[in-house]
XYZ file of C-alpha atoms in Angstrom:
361
model
C -0.094 -0.080 0.129
C 2.730 2.456 0.994
C 4.389 1.712 -2.401
C 1.222 2.595 -4.422
C 0.914 5.929 -2.667
C 4.638 6.882 -3.083
C 4.051 6.025 -6.583
C 1.079 8.609 -7.322
C 3.014 11.204 -5.376
C 6.049 11.011 -7.640
C 3.925 11.470 -10.617
C 2.014 14.112 -9.134
C 5.382 15.907 -8.325
C 6.338 15.816 -11.909
C 2.971 16.894 -13.349
C 2.432 20.240 -11.137
C 2.227 22.139 -14.406
C -0.196 19.825 -15.908
C -2.245 19.689 -12.943
C -2.315 23.523 -12.714
C -3.470 23.812 -16.471
C -6.076 21.088 -16.175
C -7.570 23.190 -12.865
C -7.170 26.288 -14.851
C -9.261 24.254 -17.848
C -11.851 23.091 -15.524
C -12.410 26.491 -14.010
C -12.984 28.120 -17.723
C -15.370 25.260 -18.859
C -17.353 25.890 -15.267
C -17.478 29.374 -16.175
C -18.570 28.677 -19.704
C -21.337 26.235 -18.664
C -22.438 28.545 -15.951
C -23.094 31.175 -18.438
C -24.964 28.915 -20.919
C -27.103 27.458 -18.145
C -28.351 31.093 -17.466
C -28.740 31.764 -21.147
C -30.405 28.649 -22.410
C -33.869 27.514 -21.766
C -37.307 27.801 -22.760
C -36.514 31.370 -23.526
C -33.118 31.862 -25.111
C -31.492 34.950 -23.984
C -28.498 36.327 -25.792
C -25.298 35.907 -24.026
C -24.397 39.536 -24.191
C -27.384 40.381 -22.328
C -26.659 37.887 -19.615
C -22.915 39.719 -19.263
C -24.491 42.813 -19.064
C -26.563 41.918 -16.338
C -24.039 40.172 -14.392
C -22.050 43.411 -14.768
C -24.719 45.265 -12.896
C -26.637 46.955 -15.793
C -30.031 47.092 -16.225
C -31.709 45.202 -19.329
C -34.145 47.330 -21.803
C -36.186 43.870 -21.900
C -37.905 43.454 -18.551
C -38.776 39.928 -18.940
C -35.069 38.856 -19.548
C -33.985 40.957 -16.260
C -36.836 38.795 -14.436
C -35.894 35.572 -15.785
C -32.172 36.179 -15.031
C -32.225 37.492 -11.846
C -35.060 35.387 -10.180
C -34.885 31.904 -11.903
C -31.895 31.173 -13.963
C -29.140 32.843 -11.821
C -30.002 31.350 -8.572
C -30.521 27.919 -10.404
C -26.940 28.153 -11.944
C -25.501 29.112 -8.730
C -27.233 26.045 -7.098
C -25.767 23.696 -9.730
C -22.193 24.846 -8.956
C -22.538 24.357 -5.267
C -24.479 21.039 -5.344
C -22.135 19.627 -7.923
C -19.277 20.493 -5.778
C -20.763 19.619 -2.350
C -22.070 15.949 -3.709
C -18.741 15.202 -5.401
C -16.309 16.386 -2.395
C -18.834 14.491 -0.018
C -18.383 11.086 -2.276
C -14.757 11.779 -2.267
C -14.532 11.839 1.482
C -16.742 8.571 1.810
C -14.840 6.694 -0.496
C -11.420 7.403 1.419
C -12.922 6.720 4.647
C -14.308 3.608 3.845
C -12.144 2.985 1.158
C -14.532 1.654 -1.495
C -14.823 3.054 -4.525
C -18.463 2.314 -4.508
C -19.280 4.638 -1.167
C -20.842 7.679 -1.421
C -23.511 9.684 0.197
C -26.300 7.938 -1.599
C -25.148 4.171 -1.247
C -24.361 4.565 2.603
C -27.418 5.894 3.339
C -26.773 9.523 3.791
C -29.083 10.651 1.145
C -31.779 8.309 2.502
C -31.284 9.925 6.131
C -31.582 13.487 4.604
C -34.634 12.306 2.718
C -36.050 10.980 6.105
C -35.460 14.283 7.534
C -37.226 16.076 4.925
C -40.202 13.881 4.883
C -40.448 14.684 8.661
C -41.184 18.126 7.412
C -42.900 17.951 4.266
C -45.229 14.870 5.087
C -45.896 16.264 8.854
C -46.494 19.635 7.964
C -49.900 20.980 9.230
C -50.176 18.042 11.584
C -47.380 17.817 13.852
C -47.424 20.239 16.343
C -43.759 19.864 17.050
C -42.929 21.095 13.830
C -45.355 24.455 14.024
C -43.874 25.088 17.500
C -40.407 25.159 15.937
C -41.486 27.523 13.099
C -42.953 29.550 15.793
C -39.805 29.990 17.382
C -38.649 31.961 14.528
C -36.889 29.475 12.436
C -37.810 29.721 8.669
C -39.052 26.944 6.743
C -35.655 27.074 4.559
C -33.638 26.839 7.720
C -35.746 23.981 9.056
C -35.653 21.855 6.052
C -31.775 22.299 5.894
C -31.486 21.193 9.742
C -33.850 18.542 9.393
C -31.825 16.828 6.369
C -28.468 17.503 7.985
C -29.524 16.178 10.946
C -31.042 12.950 9.136
C -27.802 12.573 7.262
C -25.960 12.792 10.281
C -28.048 10.252 12.211
C -27.527 7.653 9.318
C -23.613 8.273 9.149
C -23.360 8.090 12.649
C -25.044 4.621 12.884
C -22.496 3.307 9.879
C -19.679 4.583 11.668
C -20.798 3.020 15.058
C -20.882 -0.233 13.140
C -17.455 0.351 11.804
C -15.847 0.658 15.318
C -17.068 -3.038 15.734
C -16.540 -4.396 12.373
C -13.095 -4.224 10.315
C -14.462 -5.747 7.181
C -15.341 -2.764 4.985
C -17.759 -4.785 2.781
C -19.800 -5.783 5.580
C -19.880 -2.038 6.617
C -20.805 -1.183 3.265
C -23.830 -3.558 3.343
C -24.809 -2.515 6.381
C -25.081 1.140 5.268
C -27.183 0.026 2.348
C -29.308 -1.919 4.598
C -29.727 1.340 7.061
C -30.754 3.260 4.006
C -33.287 0.816 3.001
C -34.767 1.227 6.496
C -34.919 4.589 6.350
C -36.742 4.586 2.829
C -39.063 1.990 4.390
C -39.959 4.215 7.284
C -40.262 7.082 4.680
C -42.706 4.715 2.774
C -44.781 3.944 5.438
C -45.008 7.583 6.170
C -46.131 8.320 2.764
C -48.850 5.537 3.316
C -50.712 7.509 6.079
C -50.217 11.008 4.830
C -52.604 12.903 2.383
C -52.291 13.033 -1.345
C -51.266 16.971 -1.693
C -48.471 15.940 0.756
C -47.273 12.950 -0.974
C -47.119 14.769 -4.434
C -45.028 17.585 -2.992
C -42.663 15.042 -1.571
C -42.642 12.765 -4.838
C -41.701 16.036 -6.915
C -38.969 16.616 -4.587
C -37.546 13.033 -4.953
C -37.215 13.735 -8.651
C -34.622 16.378 -7.977
C -34.590 19.812 -9.251
C -32.470 22.978 -9.152
C -35.329 25.267 -9.688
C -36.933 25.311 -6.505
C -34.235 27.151 -5.009
C -35.100 30.578 -4.320
C -32.320 33.579 -3.500
C -33.278 33.132 0.564
C -32.494 29.391 0.054
C -29.290 30.185 -1.869
C -27.965 31.901 0.892
C -28.605 28.811 3.271
C -26.674 26.597 0.765
C -23.773 28.978 0.366
C -23.074 29.080 3.937
C -23.369 25.579 4.745
C -21.644 24.093 1.447
C -18.734 26.436 2.457
C -18.642 25.182 5.974
C -18.486 21.518 4.575
C -15.727 22.707 1.945
C -13.512 24.431 4.389
C -13.552 21.500 6.895
C -12.853 18.790 4.111
C -9.890 21.414 2.995
C -8.863 21.101 6.564
C -8.863 17.247 6.279
C -6.717 16.728 3.232
C -3.613 15.647 4.829
C -5.135 13.151 7.119
C -7.388 11.843 4.277
C -3.981 11.350 2.224
C -2.541 9.313 5.513
C -5.487 7.281 5.732
C -5.021 5.863 2.272
C -1.580 4.210 3.811
C -3.964 2.520 6.195
C -5.398 2.994 9.637
C -2.128 1.972 11.418
C 0.334 3.600 9.207
C -1.548 6.820 9.337
C -1.815 6.759 13.475
C 2.099 6.346 13.240
C 2.135 9.595 11.224
C 0.385 11.147 14.161
C -3.452 11.142 12.606
C -6.146 10.718 15.116
C -8.449 8.190 13.377
C -11.643 8.976 15.472
C -11.453 12.427 14.901
C -10.801 12.275 11.398
C -13.800 9.969 11.143
C -16.159 12.703 13.014
C -14.710 15.288 10.913
C -15.688 13.425 7.566
C -19.016 12.629 9.166
C -19.737 16.423 9.994
C -18.313 17.434 6.740
C -20.237 14.998 4.549
C -23.512 15.596 6.772
C -23.207 19.339 5.639
C -22.714 18.832 2.051
C -25.005 15.818 1.514
C -27.624 17.157 3.863
C -28.100 20.631 2.545
C -27.925 19.897 -1.464
C -30.887 17.075 -0.534
C -32.734 19.349 1.278
C -33.187 21.702 -1.326
C -32.098 20.099 -4.478
C -33.849 16.641 -3.753
C -31.698 13.419 -3.697
C -29.509 13.580 -6.701
C -27.824 10.367 -7.242
C -24.451 9.589 -9.343
C -22.683 12.712 -9.018
C -21.311 11.685 -5.442
C -19.987 8.205 -6.609
C -18.920 8.899 -10.272
C -17.083 12.190 -10.219
C -14.344 11.090 -7.702
C -13.517 8.750 -10.259
C -13.521 10.917 -13.058
C -11.013 13.203 -10.820
C -8.676 10.302 -10.405
C -8.831 9.250 -13.932
C -8.269 12.807 -15.286
C -5.537 13.672 -12.587
C -3.810 10.382 -12.211
C -3.157 11.157 -8.488
C -4.579 9.975 -4.844
C -3.528 13.383 -3.328
C -6.820 15.050 -1.767
C -4.955 18.553 -2.086
C -5.323 17.842 -5.738
C -8.847 15.632 -6.185
C -10.772 17.865 -3.532
C -10.453 21.291 -5.991
C -10.790 18.756 -8.977
C -13.760 16.939 -7.716
C -15.486 20.286 -6.941
C -15.086 21.753 -10.420
C -15.897 18.261 -12.243
C -19.010 17.962 -10.041
C -20.208 21.382 -10.830
C -19.531 20.822 -14.612
C -21.079 17.507 -14.560
C -24.511 19.047 -12.746
C -24.413 22.070 -15.011
C -24.199 19.912 -18.188
C -27.115 17.699 -16.908
C -29.336 20.449 -15.885
C -28.843 22.112 -19.631
C -29.742 18.757 -20.924
C -32.896 18.348 -18.422
C -34.138 21.950 -19.380
C -34.476 20.731 -23.275
C -33.767 24.059 -24.419
C -35.997 25.755 -26.798
C -38.951 24.041 -25.313
C -41.124 24.269 -22.072
C -40.162 20.880 -20.940
C -38.191 20.413 -17.705
C -36.867 16.639 -17.367
C -36.251 15.113 -13.822
C -32.573 15.998 -12.982
C -32.124 12.765 -11.325
C -32.888 10.787 -14.230
C -30.537 13.022 -16.404
C -27.731 12.248 -14.045
C -27.677 8.757 -14.223
C -28.747 8.349 -17.660
C -26.070 10.290 -18.904
C -23.313 9.776 -16.499
C -23.476 6.037 -15.868
C -22.124 5.080 -19.135
C -19.379 7.608 -19.176
C -18.253 6.243 -15.751
C -18.204 2.536 -16.758
C -16.055 3.281 -19.569
C -13.652 5.932 -17.757
C -13.464 2.871 -15.200
C -12.436 0.296 -17.383
C -9.880 2.246 -19.060
C -8.486 3.561 -15.967
C -8.286 0.448 -13.940
C -5.007 2.069 -12.206
C -7.276 4.382 -10.180
C -8.651 1.088 -8.427
C -5.339 1.073 -6.867
C -5.871 4.006 -4.555
C -8.273 1.907 -2.361
C -5.927 -1.504 -2.027
């Protein structure tokens, strides 16, 4: 194991100019897709008008002004935040469990967040406790975000509690999947006893969408995602050491328990807030870290964290552009597009770059 990591780091040292150029290229591509996501949709807005508005100018066309500021700009920013958050969360989970199939959705974190959101959406108008919390001055956006993050954290704490008793990561992964199934079963039972209007609202949320994020929600997302990404950046060196094995990492001075708790908090914040406002978006958290390893040929988290964040933003912006079906009034479920378009790409990349699997062995 140590030999594998040393090999990767030696290549990384030789490839710093290439790494910098790749990151710069991804940043430019992110900006281009972000502008395209604002300009394209059921109503096409000239790119010059979009740029003028972003520069602070008032547009002559009031319809363009409203579409850009009230709908597409929040949606495009949400796509960048959600793509980066889910990708970085998935990267941490794969390193923590040393399993390429690990991710917020597979290990039940997304299901836990869904349970938290179900608590708010399906019990709305019925549970006096929820009403009482709202009366304390906590807005609905904060309430949904807190509920989703607590749900995600609950599932992750259960999975990690099991991890302290089980050393086999395959068993741990299966346990995580089963816990996710249990939370989904609880949500299903809750839906069975809910009225049709509440079920419809919850089902629409599960399709995944970036359109429901308002400017008020956006501030919540910016704060929570920034905290999660900042915590992840502080954990890059311990995560690199963890790739060498727990015993080797401990000999380097890494406190494994503190690292696990740090990853739990960061992933819960990142996956919880995105799931709360955008729905359970699959594929991104599992696939994008593999794309990053395949593109940069490294296991170092100091490179993979920004690379995964940018690639996640690019992937979700691209999927959102397709889901909008530019030129028509149709909007496809985002969750279906991410899996339909991304899964074949990931299979191809993994088969072509088998070397990236060595990061977990």
